Amino acid sequence: MERALTGISASPGIVVGPVRLLRWEVPDVPHRIVPDDRVPHEIERLHEAFARARDRLQQVVAKAEKHAGPEEAAIFEVQISILQDEHLQQQVAEYIRQNLAAEKAFDVVMQEWRQQFGRSQSPMMRERVRDLTDVQIRVLTILLDLPDHDPVAVDKGTGAILVTHDLTPSLTLQLDRDAIAGIATDEGTRISHVAILARSLGLPAVVGLREATERLRGDEFAVLDGTSGMLVVNPSEAEVEAFRRRAAVEKETEAELQKLVDAEPITTNGVRITIRANVDLPDEAEQAARSGAEGVGLMRTEFLVVGRAAMPDEEEQYRAYRRVVEAFYPHPVVIRTYDVGGDKLPTGGFPHEPNPFLGWRAIRMCLDQPDLFKDQLRALLRAGVHGDVRIMLPLVVTLDEVTAARTLLTEAAAELSERGVPFARDVPLGVMVETPAAALLAHTFGNDVSFFSIGTNDLVQYTLAVDRGNANLASRFTPLHPAVLWLVRRTADIAEQFDLDISVCGEMASHPLMAFALIGLGVRQLSVSPRAVPLVKRIIRGISSSFAAEAANAALSARTAAEAERELRYRLLAAFGDAPFLREHLL
Ligand code: PEP
Ligand code: MG
């Protein structure tokens, strides 16, 4: 086997540890017939397997309760009740009496149940298919005596490298941060949400490895290099040593950049840039506030709901938003309303869609569910009492959506007023520019919003028609494609015309070469991952805005993304020479 697997760098850092393979998929079940006299034994095996699966689920419930609260734990209660269903056990026993081995009989019945539930008119029932699949995996793993791939089974302090096909929200919920030191996945790209979450948690991660779960057995030792996007299996002593040296160099460069925490992000010709942080989990607020960021340019609120059984209520949201607002006081905190859908889905209640990235999501879902949306809007208005809160709407394609959202915001304020609860008045409302429609029609929003924030992750996805989470397309996901640059330029021009704030909060802003391009295109506010704050500051302090503008103009005139990149790269290298910090971070 090739020992070095190359994927996509998703979250920096180098770790050395045992591989923990997590294959959460229904195993193949061989067709096995048993003689009549073995039937009672097979039925006994079935009952035993159910009992063991229930025990394991009780452990999961206890863990979920501790990490995420009783509501989340309830998801697994459903699975326990499936395992207690007498009707299910009788149906399987029936097949065993027809001489099918316990695992085959169980597999057949579960397939039937999944089909039945999947055809149901009720979304609640359809949602149960996922629980049935989980139960099927657990019980079959026991009956077939397969290695236990349960994520709860990793011991604390193991420092394991979790290798899995894709990290789903429910798996994420079960992960024990004290046991896992790094993540490697077959699927995903730098801007898929697994990667974003790994960065938020500060866990080194490599995604898009394609076949890692196929090629590993699970008993290996490995080096995970989240910075260069590699997983080296069973490394030699010399290789481990080399990685350790690299990790040390990385730390040094980082420490060097850290010195810029209090420095001003100002270009050599005196243009002041504002750098804010992207915050994905309220838990990271305090640490992010120490990165030197002047506020939050994007607080994603989906992570309050992904993997959960129910939406958090107004009170819980208010506490989460307030925590971030207070951590960054008196700086502004831009909070985005729910962007659920696509790859950010809560458990339950969401229709299965053939094309979720173009589906019922984000502002569309919120406007169709005004009660749910207003819970969030009231929580945001209340959090506004504690600092400078700004509300941002995702995936907007038309002014009508802003108008409808504003009506609901007014209603939310009136409701709070009636209840006598303190809230902020005049909270600014802005839009994300993350569709070509919003960029091309930016002028139509000019009089109705307070700011624009360009979401380049989606803007690139929708402009180039390249799925942001598809590892096979990663090389085609080119933010420096001139079509994208033109849309950014247009949005920046319109913002200037209407005297509106404009920032970029997509991943582009965290990348040195692209941040250079964005400054050149006229953007004066960047919102980046907290770790990237000093890095971007370093770039800004080493260039003049006119030099960046000249580079951006050259990139706009390029015919391809590769040409645009060349134009920018040679200029940036000319400005910084061979500075070690840049070597590690250039494309
Ligand atoms: C974006 O699309 O660029 C963005 C910042 O939002 P998200 O990555 O959460 O879709
Ligand atoms: Mg987006």
Coordinates of C-alpha atoms and ligand atoms in Angstrom, one line a residue:
M1 CA 0.0 0.0 0.0
E2 CA 1.1 3.5 -0.7
R3 CA 1.9 4.8 2.7
A4 CA 1.4 8.5 2.0
L5 CA -2.2 9.5 1.2
T6 CA -2.7 13.0 -0.2
G7 CA -5.8 15.0 0.5
I8 CA -6.8 18.6 1.0
S9 CA -5.5 20.6 3.9
A10 CA -8.5 21.5 6.0
S11 CA -7.2 22.6 9.4
P12 CA -3.6 23.2 10.2
G13 CA -1.4 21.3 12.6
I14 CA 0.5 18.0 12.7
V15 CA -0.3 15.1 14.9
V16 CA 1.1 11.6 15.4
G17 CA -1.1 8.9 16.8
P18 CA -3.0 5.6 16.3
V19 CA -5.6 5.4 13.5
R20 CA -9.2 5.0 14.6
L21 CA -11.2 3.9 11.6
L22 CA -14.8 4.7 11.7
R23 CA -16.9 2.9 9.1
W24 CA -20.4 3.9 9.7
E25 CA -22.1 2.0 7.0
V26 CA -24.4 -1.1 6.7
P27 CA -22.0 -4.1 6.3
D28 CA -22.5 -6.8 3.7
V29 CA -24.3 -9.7 5.1
P30 CA -23.6 -13.2 3.7
H31 CA -26.5 -15.4 2.9
R32 CA -26.4 -18.2 5.6
I33 CA -28.9 -21.0 6.1
V34 CA -29.1 -22.8 9.5
P35 CA -30.5 -26.3 10.1
D36 CA -33.6 -26.7 12.2
D37 CA -31.8 -27.7 15.4
R38 CA -29.8 -24.4 15.3
V39 CA -32.9 -22.2 15.2
P40 CA -33.3 -21.7 19.0
H41 CA -29.6 -20.8 19.2
E42 CA -29.9 -18.2 16.4
I43 CA -32.9 -16.6 18.1
E44 CA -30.9 -16.4 21.3
R45 CA -28.1 -14.8 19.4
L46 CA -30.5 -12.2 18.1
H47 CA -31.8 -11.3 21.6
E48 CA -28.3 -11.1 23.0
A49 CA -27.2 -8.8 20.2
F50 CA -30.2 -6.5 20.8
A51 CA -29.4 -6.4 24.5
R52 CA -25.8 -5.5 23.8
A53 CA -26.8 -2.8 21.3
R54 CA -29.1 -1.3 23.9
D55 CA -26.3 -1.2 26.5
R56 CA -24.1 0.6 24.1
L57 CA -26.8 3.1 23.2
Q58 CA -27.3 3.8 26.9
Q59 CA -23.7 4.8 27.0
V60 CA -24.2 7.0 24.0
V61 CA -27.2 8.7 25.6
A62 CA -25.2 9.4 28.8
K63 CA -22.4 10.9 26.7
A64 CA -24.8 13.0 24.6
E65 CA -26.5 14.3 27.7
K66 CA -23.2 15.4 29.1
H67 CA -22.0 17.0 25.9
A68 CA -25.1 18.4 24.4
G69 CA -28.0 18.2 26.8
P70 CA -31.1 16.0 27.2
E71 CA -32.8 17.1 24.0
E72 CA -30.0 15.8 21.9
A73 CA -29.8 12.6 23.9
A74 CA -33.4 12.0 22.9
I75 CA -32.3 11.2 19.4
F76 CA -30.8 8.1 20.6
E77 CA -33.8 7.2 22.8
V78 CA -35.7 6.6 19.6
Q79 CA -33.1 4.0 18.6
I80 CA -33.4 2.3 22.0
S81 CA -37.1 2.1 21.6
I82 CA -36.6 0.4 18.2
L83 CA -34.5 -2.2 19.9
Q84 CA -37.3 -2.8 22.4
D85 CA -39.9 -3.2 19.8
E86 CA -41.4 -6.7 20.3
H87 CA -43.0 -6.7 16.9
L88 CA -39.6 -6.2 15.3
Q89 CA -38.0 -9.1 17.2
Q90 CA -40.9 -11.4 16.4
Q91 CA -40.7 -10.6 12.7
V92 CA -37.0 -11.4 12.7
A93 CA -37.6 -14.6 14.7
E94 CA -40.1 -15.6 12.0
Y95 CA -37.4 -15.5 9.3
I96 CA -35.0 -17.4 11.5
R97 CA -37.6 -20.1 11.9
Q98 CA -37.5 -20.4 8.1
N99 CA -33.8 -21.3 8.5
L100 CA -32.2 -17.9 7.9
A101 CA -29.2 -17.1 10.1
A102 CA -29.9 -14.4 12.7
E103 CA -27.9 -11.7 10.9
K104 CA -29.5 -12.4 7.5
A105 CA -33.0 -12.5 9.0
F106 CA -32.4 -9.2 10.8
D107 CA -30.9 -7.6 7.7
V108 CA -33.9 -8.6 5.5
V109 CA -36.4 -7.2 8.1
M110 CA -34.5 -4.0 8.5
Q111 CA -34.4 -3.4 4.7
E112 CA -38.2 -4.0 4.6
W113 CA -38.7 -1.5 7.5
R114 CA -36.5 1.1 5.9
Q115 CA -38.3 0.9 2.6
Q116 CA -41.7 1.2 4.4
F117 CA -40.7 4.2 6.4
G118 CA -39.0 5.8 3.4
R119 CA -42.2 5.7 1.5
S120 CA -44.2 7.4 4.2
Q121 CA -46.0 10.7 3.6
S122 CA -45.0 11.9 7.0
P123 CA -41.5 13.6 7.2
M124 CA -41.3 12.4 10.8
M125 CA -41.6 8.8 9.7
R126 CA -39.1 9.3 6.8
E127 CA -36.7 10.8 9.3
R128 CA -36.8 7.5 11.2
V129 CA -35.0 5.8 8.3
R130 CA -31.8 7.3 9.6
D131 CA -32.4 5.8 13.1
L132 CA -33.3 2.4 11.6
T133 CA -30.0 2.5 9.6
D134 CA -28.0 3.3 12.8
V135 CA -29.7 0.4 14.6
Q136 CA -29.1 -1.9 11.7
I137 CA -25.3 -1.1 11.7
R138 CA -25.0 -1.5 15.5
V139 CA -26.8 -4.9 15.6
L140 CA -25.1 -6.3 12.5
T141 CA -21.7 -5.3 13.8
I142 CA -22.4 -7.4 16.9
L143 CA -23.9 -10.4 15.0
L144 CA -21.1 -10.5 12.5
D145 CA -18.5 -9.9 15.1
L146 CA -17.0 -7.0 13.2
P147 CA -14.6 -4.5 14.7
D148 CA -16.5 -1.9 16.8
H149 CA -16.5 1.3 14.8
D150 CA -18.5 3.2 17.4
P151 CA -17.1 6.7 17.9
V152 CA -17.9 6.6 21.6
A153 CA -15.5 3.7 22.1
V154 CA -12.3 5.7 21.8
D155 CA -10.6 6.1 25.2
K156 CA -9.7 9.4 26.6
G157 CA -6.2 10.7 26.0
T158 CA -5.7 8.3 23.1
G159 CA -4.8 11.1 20.8
A160 CA -6.3 9.1 17.9
I161 CA -6.6 10.1 14.3
L162 CA -10.1 9.6 13.3
V163 CA -10.4 8.3 9.7
T164 CA -13.9 8.2 8.3
H165 CA -15.7 8.5 5.0
D166 CA -17.5 11.7 5.9
L167 CA -18.2 13.4 9.2
T168 CA -21.9 13.8 9.6
P169 CA -23.5 16.1 12.2
S170 CA -24.6 13.1 14.4
L171 CA -21.1 11.6 14.3
T172 CA -19.7 15.0 15.2
L173 CA -22.0 15.2 18.2
Q174 CA -20.7 11.9 19.5
L175 CA -17.0 12.7 19.1
D176 CA -15.0 12.9 22.3
R177 CA -12.7 15.9 21.9
D178 CA -10.5 14.5 24.7
A179 CA -9.8 11.3 22.7
I180 CA -9.5 12.5 19.1
A181 CA -6.4 14.5 18.1
G182 CA -7.1 14.9 14.3
I183 CA -9.6 14.1 11.6
A184 CA -9.1 12.5 8.2
T185 CA -12.0 12.0 5.8
D186 CA -12.5 10.6 2.3
E187 CA -15.0 13.3 1.3
G188 CA -15.0 17.0 1.7
T189 CA -13.0 20.1 0.7
R190 CA -11.5 23.1 2.4
I191 CA -14.7 24.9 2.6
S192 CA -17.1 22.0 3.4
H193 CA -18.5 22.3 6.9
V194 CA -16.5 19.5 8.3
A195 CA -13.4 21.5 7.6
I196 CA -14.9 24.7 8.9
L197 CA -15.9 22.9 12.1
A198 CA -12.5 21.3 12.5
R199 CA -10.8 24.7 12.3
S200 CA -13.2 26.0 14.9
L201 CA -12.4 23.2 17.2
G202 CA -8.6 23.6 16.5
L203 CA -8.3 20.0 15.4
P204 CA -5.9 19.3 12.6
A205 CA -7.8 17.9 9.6
V206 CA -7.2 16.5 6.1
V207 CA -10.2 16.0 3.9
G208 CA -10.8 14.7 0.4
L209 CA -8.5 11.7 0.9
R210 CA -11.0 9.7 -1.3
E211 CA -10.0 6.2 -0.3
A212 CA -8.5 6.3 3.1
T213 CA -11.2 4.2 4.7
E214 CA -10.8 1.6 2.0
R215 CA -7.1 1.4 2.3
L216 CA -6.7 1.4 6.1
R217 CA -7.4 -1.5 8.4
G218 CA -7.7 0.5 11.6
D219 CA -4.7 -0.9 13.5
E220 CA -2.1 1.5 12.0
F221 CA -0.2 4.3 13.4
A222 CA 0.0 7.5 11.3
V223 CA 1.1 11.1 11.0
L224 CA -1.7 13.5 10.0
D225 CA -0.3 16.8 8.5
G226 CA -3.3 19.1 8.4
T227 CA -1.1 21.9 7.0
S228 CA 0.0 20.1 3.8
G229 CA -2.9 17.8 3.6
M230 CA -1.2 14.4 4.1
L231 CA -1.8 11.3 6.0
V232 CA 1.3 9.1 6.3
V233 CA 0.6 5.6 7.5
N234 CA 3.0 3.6 9.6
P235 CA 5.8 6.2 9.3
S236 CA 9.4 5.3 9.9
E237 CA 11.2 6.9 12.9
A238 CA 13.0 9.2 10.5
E239 CA 9.7 10.3 9.0
V240 CA 8.1 11.0 12.4
E241 CA 11.2 13.0 13.3
A242 CA 10.9 15.0 10.0
F243 CA 7.2 15.8 10.7
R244 CA 8.0 16.8 14.3
R245 CA 10.7 19.2 13.0
R246 CA 8.1 20.7 10.6
A247 CA 5.6 21.1 13.4
A248 CA 8.3 23.0 15.4
V249 CA 9.0 25.3 12.4
E250 CA 5.2 25.8 12.0
K251 CA 4.9 26.8 15.6
E252 CA 7.8 29.2 15.3
T253 CA 6.2 31.0 12.4
E254 CA 3.0 31.1 14.2
A255 CA 4.6 32.5 17.3
E256 CA 6.3 35.2 15.0
L257 CA 2.9 36.1 13.6
Q258 CA 1.3 36.2 17.0
K259 CA 3.4 39.2 17.8
L260 CA 1.2 41.1 15.4
V261 CA -1.9 40.6 17.6
D262 CA -1.9 44.2 18.7
A263 CA -0.6 45.7 15.5
E264 CA -2.8 47.9 13.3
P265 CA -3.9 46.4 10.0
I266 CA -2.8 49.4 7.9
T267 CA -1.2 49.4 4.4
T268 CA 2.1 51.0 3.7
N269 CA 0.3 54.0 2.2
G270 CA -1.9 54.4 5.2
V271 CA -5.2 52.7 4.2
R272 CA -6.8 51.3 7.3
I273 CA -8.3 47.8 6.9
T274 CA -10.6 46.2 9.4
I275 CA -10.1 42.5 10.2
R276 CA -12.8 40.7 12.0
A277 CA -13.1 37.0 12.9
N278 CA -15.5 34.3 11.8
V279 CA -17.0 32.5 14.8
D280 CA -18.8 29.2 14.3
L281 CA -19.3 28.1 17.9
P282 CA -20.1 30.3 20.8
D283 CA -17.5 28.3 22.7
E284 CA -14.7 29.8 20.7
A285 CA -15.7 33.4 21.3
E286 CA -13.3 34.3 24.1
Q287 CA -10.4 32.7 22.3
A288 CA -11.3 34.4 19.0
A289 CA -11.5 37.7 20.8
R290 CA -7.8 37.4 21.7
S291 CA -6.8 36.9 18.1
G292 CA -6.6 40.7 17.5
A293 CA -9.8 40.7 15.5
E294 CA -11.9 43.9 15.7
G295 CA -15.2 42.2 16.1
V296 CA -17.0 39.3 14.4
G297 CA -17.7 39.6 10.7
L298 CA -19.6 36.4 10.5
M299 CA -21.1 34.4 13.3
R300 CA -22.6 31.2 11.9
T301 CA -25.6 30.1 13.8
E302 CA -26.3 26.7 12.2
F303 CA -23.9 25.0 14.6
L304 CA -26.4 25.7 17.3
V305 CA -28.8 23.4 15.5
V306 CA -26.9 20.8 13.4
G307 CA -27.2 17.3 14.8
R308 CA -29.9 18.4 17.2
A309 CA -33.4 17.0 17.5
A310 CA -35.1 20.5 17.8
M311 CA -34.3 24.1 17.2
P312 CA -33.0 26.0 20.2
D313 CA -35.6 28.3 21.7
E314 CA -35.3 32.1 22.0
E315 CA -33.7 32.0 25.5
E316 CA -31.0 29.5 24.6
Q317 CA -30.1 31.5 21.4
Y318 CA -30.1 34.8 23.3
R319 CA -27.5 33.3 25.8
A320 CA -25.3 32.0 22.9
Y321 CA -25.4 35.3 21.0
R322 CA -24.9 37.4 24.1
R323 CA -21.8 35.4 25.0
V324 CA -20.1 36.3 21.7
V325 CA -21.3 39.9 21.8
E326 CA -19.9 40.4 25.3
A327 CA -16.6 38.7 24.4
F328 CA -16.0 41.2 21.6
Y329 CA -17.5 44.3 23.3
P330 CA -17.4 47.1 22.1
H331 CA -16.7 45.8 18.6
P332 CA -19.5 44.9 16.2
V333 CA -20.7 41.3 15.9
V334 CA -22.4 40.4 12.7
I335 CA -24.7 37.4 13.3
R336 CA -26.1 35.5 10.3
T337 CA -29.6 34.2 10.5
Y338 CA -30.0 30.4 10.1
D339 CA -28.2 29.1 7.0
V340 CA -29.5 25.5 7.5
G341 CA -29.7 23.3 4.4
G342 CA -27.1 22.1 2.0
D343 CA -24.5 20.5 4.2
K344 CA -25.7 22.1 7.4
L345 CA -28.7 20.2 8.4
P346 CA -30.4 19.6 11.8
T347 CA -31.9 16.3 12.5
G348 CA -35.5 15.9 11.8
G349 CA -38.2 17.8 10.0
F350 CA -36.2 18.5 6.8
P351 CA -37.4 17.1 3.6
H352 CA -34.9 15.0 1.7
E353 CA -33.9 17.0 -1.4
P354 CA -32.2 15.8 -4.6
N355 CA -30.2 19.0 -4.8
P356 CA -30.0 20.6 -1.4
F357 CA -27.5 23.3 -2.3
L358 CA -30.2 24.7 -4.6
G359 CA -33.0 23.8 -2.3
W360 CA -35.2 24.9 0.5
R361 CA -32.6 26.4 2.8
A362 CA -31.3 29.5 4.5
I363 CA -33.5 32.7 4.1
R364 CA -36.0 30.6 2.0
M365 CA -36.7 28.2 4.9
C366 CA -36.7 31.0 7.5
L367 CA -39.3 33.1 5.6
D368 CA -41.5 30.0 5.1
Q369 CA -41.3 29.3 8.9
P370 CA -41.9 32.7 10.4
D371 CA -42.3 31.4 14.0
L372 CA -39.0 29.7 13.9
F373 CA -37.4 32.7 12.3
K374 CA -38.9 35.2 14.7
D375 CA -37.5 33.2 17.7
Q376 CA -34.1 33.9 16.3
L377 CA -34.8 37.5 15.4
R378 CA -36.1 38.2 19.0
A379 CA -33.0 36.6 20.4
L380 CA -30.8 38.7 18.2
L381 CA -32.6 42.0 19.1
R382 CA -32.2 41.1 22.8
A383 CA -28.5 40.3 22.4
G384 CA -28.2 43.8 20.9
V385 CA -28.7 45.3 24.3
H386 CA -25.2 44.0 25.3
G387 CA -23.2 45.5 22.4
D388 CA -23.1 46.2 18.7
V389 CA -25.2 43.5 17.0
R390 CA -25.8 43.4 13.2
I391 CA -28.0 41.0 11.5
M392 CA -27.1 39.4 8.2
L393 CA -29.3 37.4 5.8
P394 CA -27.8 34.4 3.9
L395 CA -28.4 33.3 0.3
V396 CA -30.4 36.3 -0.7
V397 CA -31.3 36.5 -4.4
T398 CA -33.9 39.2 -4.5
L399 CA -34.9 42.4 -2.6
D400 CA -38.3 40.8 -1.8
E401 CA -36.5 38.5 0.7
V402 CA -35.0 41.5 2.5
T403 CA -38.4 43.3 2.6
A404 CA -40.1 40.2 4.0
A405 CA -37.3 39.7 6.6
R406 CA -37.6 43.3 7.7
T407 CA -41.4 42.9 8.2
L408 CA -40.7 39.9 10.5
L409 CA -38.0 41.9 12.3
T410 CA -40.5 44.7 13.0
E411 CA -43.0 42.1 14.3
A412 CA -40.3 40.5 16.5
A413 CA -39.5 43.9 18.0
A414 CA -43.2 44.6 18.7
E415 CA -43.6 41.3 20.4
L416 CA -40.6 42.0 22.7
S417 CA -42.0 45.4 23.4
E418 CA -45.3 43.9 24.4
R419 CA -43.6 41.4 26.7
G420 CA -41.6 44.3 28.3
V421 CA -38.3 42.7 27.5
P422 CA -35.3 45.0 26.8
F423 CA -34.1 44.9 23.2
A424 CA -32.0 47.0 20.8
R425 CA -33.7 49.2 18.3
D426 CA -32.3 50.1 14.9
V427 CA -30.2 47.0 14.6
P428 CA -28.5 47.2 11.2
L429 CA -29.7 44.6 8.7
G430 CA -27.4 43.5 5.9
V431 CA -27.2 40.8 3.2
M432 CA -24.6 38.2 2.2
V433 CA -23.7 38.5 -1.4
E434 CA -23.1 34.9 -2.2
T435 CA -25.1 34.3 -5.4
P436 CA -24.4 35.9 -8.8
A437 CA -27.9 37.3 -8.6
A438 CA -27.1 39.3 -5.5
A439 CA -23.8 40.6 -6.9
L440 CA -25.3 41.6 -10.3
L441 CA -28.2 43.3 -8.6
A442 CA -26.3 44.7 -5.6
H443 CA -27.6 48.2 -6.6
T444 CA -31.2 47.1 -6.0
F445 CA -30.4 46.5 -2.3
G446 CA -28.4 49.7 -1.9
N447 CA -31.2 51.7 -0.2
D448 CA -32.6 48.9 1.9
V449 CA -29.7 47.3 3.6
S450 CA -26.9 48.6 5.9
F451 CA -24.1 46.4 4.6
F452 CA -22.9 43.8 2.2
S453 CA -20.8 40.8 3.1
I454 CA -19.5 38.7 0.3
G455 CA -19.7 34.9 1.0
T456 CA -17.1 33.7 -1.5
N457 CA -17.5 30.0 -0.6
D458 CA -20.9 30.0 -2.1
L459 CA -20.3 32.7 -4.6
V460 CA -17.6 30.6 -6.2
Q461 CA -19.8 27.5 -6.0
Y462 CA -22.8 29.2 -7.7
T463 CA -20.8 31.2 -10.2
L464 CA -18.6 28.3 -11.4
A465 CA -21.3 25.6 -10.8
V466 CA -18.7 23.6 -8.7
D467 CA -20.0 21.8 -5.6
R468 CA -18.0 23.2 -2.7
G469 CA -18.0 19.9 -0.9
N470 CA -17.0 17.5 -3.7
A471 CA -13.4 16.3 -3.4
N472 CA -13.3 15.3 -7.0
L473 CA -13.9 18.9 -8.1
A474 CA -11.5 20.5 -5.6
S475 CA -9.1 21.6 -8.3
R476 CA -11.9 23.3 -10.2
F477 CA -13.0 25.3 -7.2
T478 CA -11.0 28.4 -8.2
P479 CA -11.9 31.5 -6.2
L480 CA -9.5 33.5 -8.4
H481 CA -11.5 32.8 -11.5
P482 CA -11.9 36.2 -13.2
A483 CA -15.7 35.7 -13.2
V484 CA -15.7 35.7 -9.4
L485 CA -13.3 38.6 -9.2
W486 CA -15.6 40.7 -11.4
L487 CA -18.6 40.0 -9.2
V488 CA -16.5 41.0 -6.2
R489 CA -15.4 44.2 -7.9
R490 CA -19.0 45.0 -8.9
T491 CA -20.2 44.6 -5.4
A492 CA -17.4 46.7 -4.0
D493 CA -18.2 49.5 -6.5
I494 CA -21.9 49.5 -5.6
A495 CA -21.1 49.5 -1.9
E496 CA -19.0 52.6 -2.4
Q497 CA -21.7 54.3 -4.5
F498 CA -24.2 53.8 -1.7
D499 CA -21.7 54.4 1.0
L500 CA -22.3 51.0 2.6
D501 CA -19.9 48.8 4.6
I502 CA -18.6 45.9 2.5
S503 CA -16.7 42.9 3.8
V504 CA -15.6 39.5 2.6
C505 CA -16.3 36.7 5.0
G506 CA -15.7 33.6 2.8
E507 CA -12.5 31.6 3.1
M508 CA -10.8 33.7 0.4
A509 CA -10.3 36.4 3.0
S510 CA -8.2 34.1 5.1
H511 CA -5.8 33.3 2.3
P512 CA -2.7 35.6 1.8
L513 CA -2.8 35.7 -2.0
M514 CA -6.6 36.1 -2.1
A515 CA -6.7 38.7 0.6
F516 CA -4.2 40.7 -1.4
A517 CA -6.6 40.4 -4.4
L518 CA -9.6 41.5 -2.3
I519 CA -7.8 44.6 -1.0
G520 CA -6.9 45.4 -4.6
L521 CA -10.6 45.0 -5.7
G522 CA -11.6 47.7 -3.1
V523 CA -12.7 45.6 -0.1
R524 CA -11.7 47.3 3.2
Q525 CA -13.1 44.8 5.7
L526 CA -12.2 41.1 5.9
S527 CA -13.6 38.5 8.2
V528 CA -11.3 35.5 8.6
S529 CA -10.8 32.4 10.8
P530 CA -9.3 33.6 14.1
R531 CA -6.0 31.8 13.4
A532 CA -5.6 33.7 10.2
V533 CA -6.0 37.2 11.7
P534 CA -2.2 37.8 12.3
L535 CA -1.4 36.3 8.9
V536 CA -3.7 38.6 7.0
K537 CA -2.5 41.5 9.0
R538 CA 1.1 40.7 8.0
I539 CA 0.1 40.9 4.3
I540 CA -1.8 44.1 4.7
R541 CA 1.1 45.8 6.5
G542 CA 3.5 44.8 3.7
I543 CA 1.6 46.2 0.7
S544 CA 0.2 49.5 -0.5
S545 CA -3.4 49.7 -1.7
S546 CA -2.3 51.0 -5.1
F547 CA 0.1 48.1 -5.6
A548 CA -2.8 45.7 -4.6
A549 CA -5.1 47.6 -7.0
E550 CA -2.7 47.2 -9.9
A551 CA -2.4 43.4 -9.1
A552 CA -6.2 43.1 -8.9
N553 CA -6.6 44.9 -12.3
A554 CA -4.2 42.5 -13.9
A555 CA -6.1 39.5 -12.4
L556 CA -9.4 40.9 -13.7
S557 CA -7.9 41.1 -17.2
A558 CA -6.7 37.5 -17.0
R559 CA -8.6 34.9 -19.1
T560 CA -8.3 32.1 -16.6
A561 CA -8.0 31.4 -12.9
A562 CA -4.4 30.2 -13.4
E563 CA -3.5 33.4 -15.2
A564 CA -5.1 35.5 -12.5
E565 CA -3.2 33.6 -9.9
R566 CA 0.1 34.1 -11.6
E567 CA -0.4 37.8 -11.9
L568 CA -1.1 38.1 -8.2
R569 CA 1.5 35.6 -7.0
Y570 CA 4.6 37.2 -8.7
R571 CA 3.6 40.6 -7.3
L572 CA 3.1 39.3 -3.8
L573 CA 6.4 37.5 -3.9
A574 CA 8.1 40.6 -5.1
A575 CA 6.7 42.5 -2.1
F576 CA 7.7 39.9 0.5
G577 CA 10.6 38.0 -1.0
D578 CA 11.0 34.6 0.3
A579 CA 9.5 35.2 3.8
P580 CA 9.1 31.9 5.6
F581 CA 5.5 32.8 6.8
L582 CA 4.4 33.1 3.2
R583 CA 6.1 29.9 2.0
E584 CA 3.8 27.9 4.2
H585 CA 0.6 29.7 3.2
L586 CA 0.8 30.3 -0.5
L587 CA -1.6 28.2 -2.5
Ligands
PEP1 C1 -19.8 31.7 2.2 O1 -20.6 31.1 1.6 O2 -18.8 32.2 1.8 C2 -19.9 31.8 3.7 C3 -19.1 32.6 4.4 O3 -20.8 31.1 4.3 P1 -20.8 29.5 4.5 O4 -19.5 29.0 4.3 O5 -21.3 29.3 5.9 O6 -21.8 29.0 3.5
MG2 MG -22.6 30.6 2.3

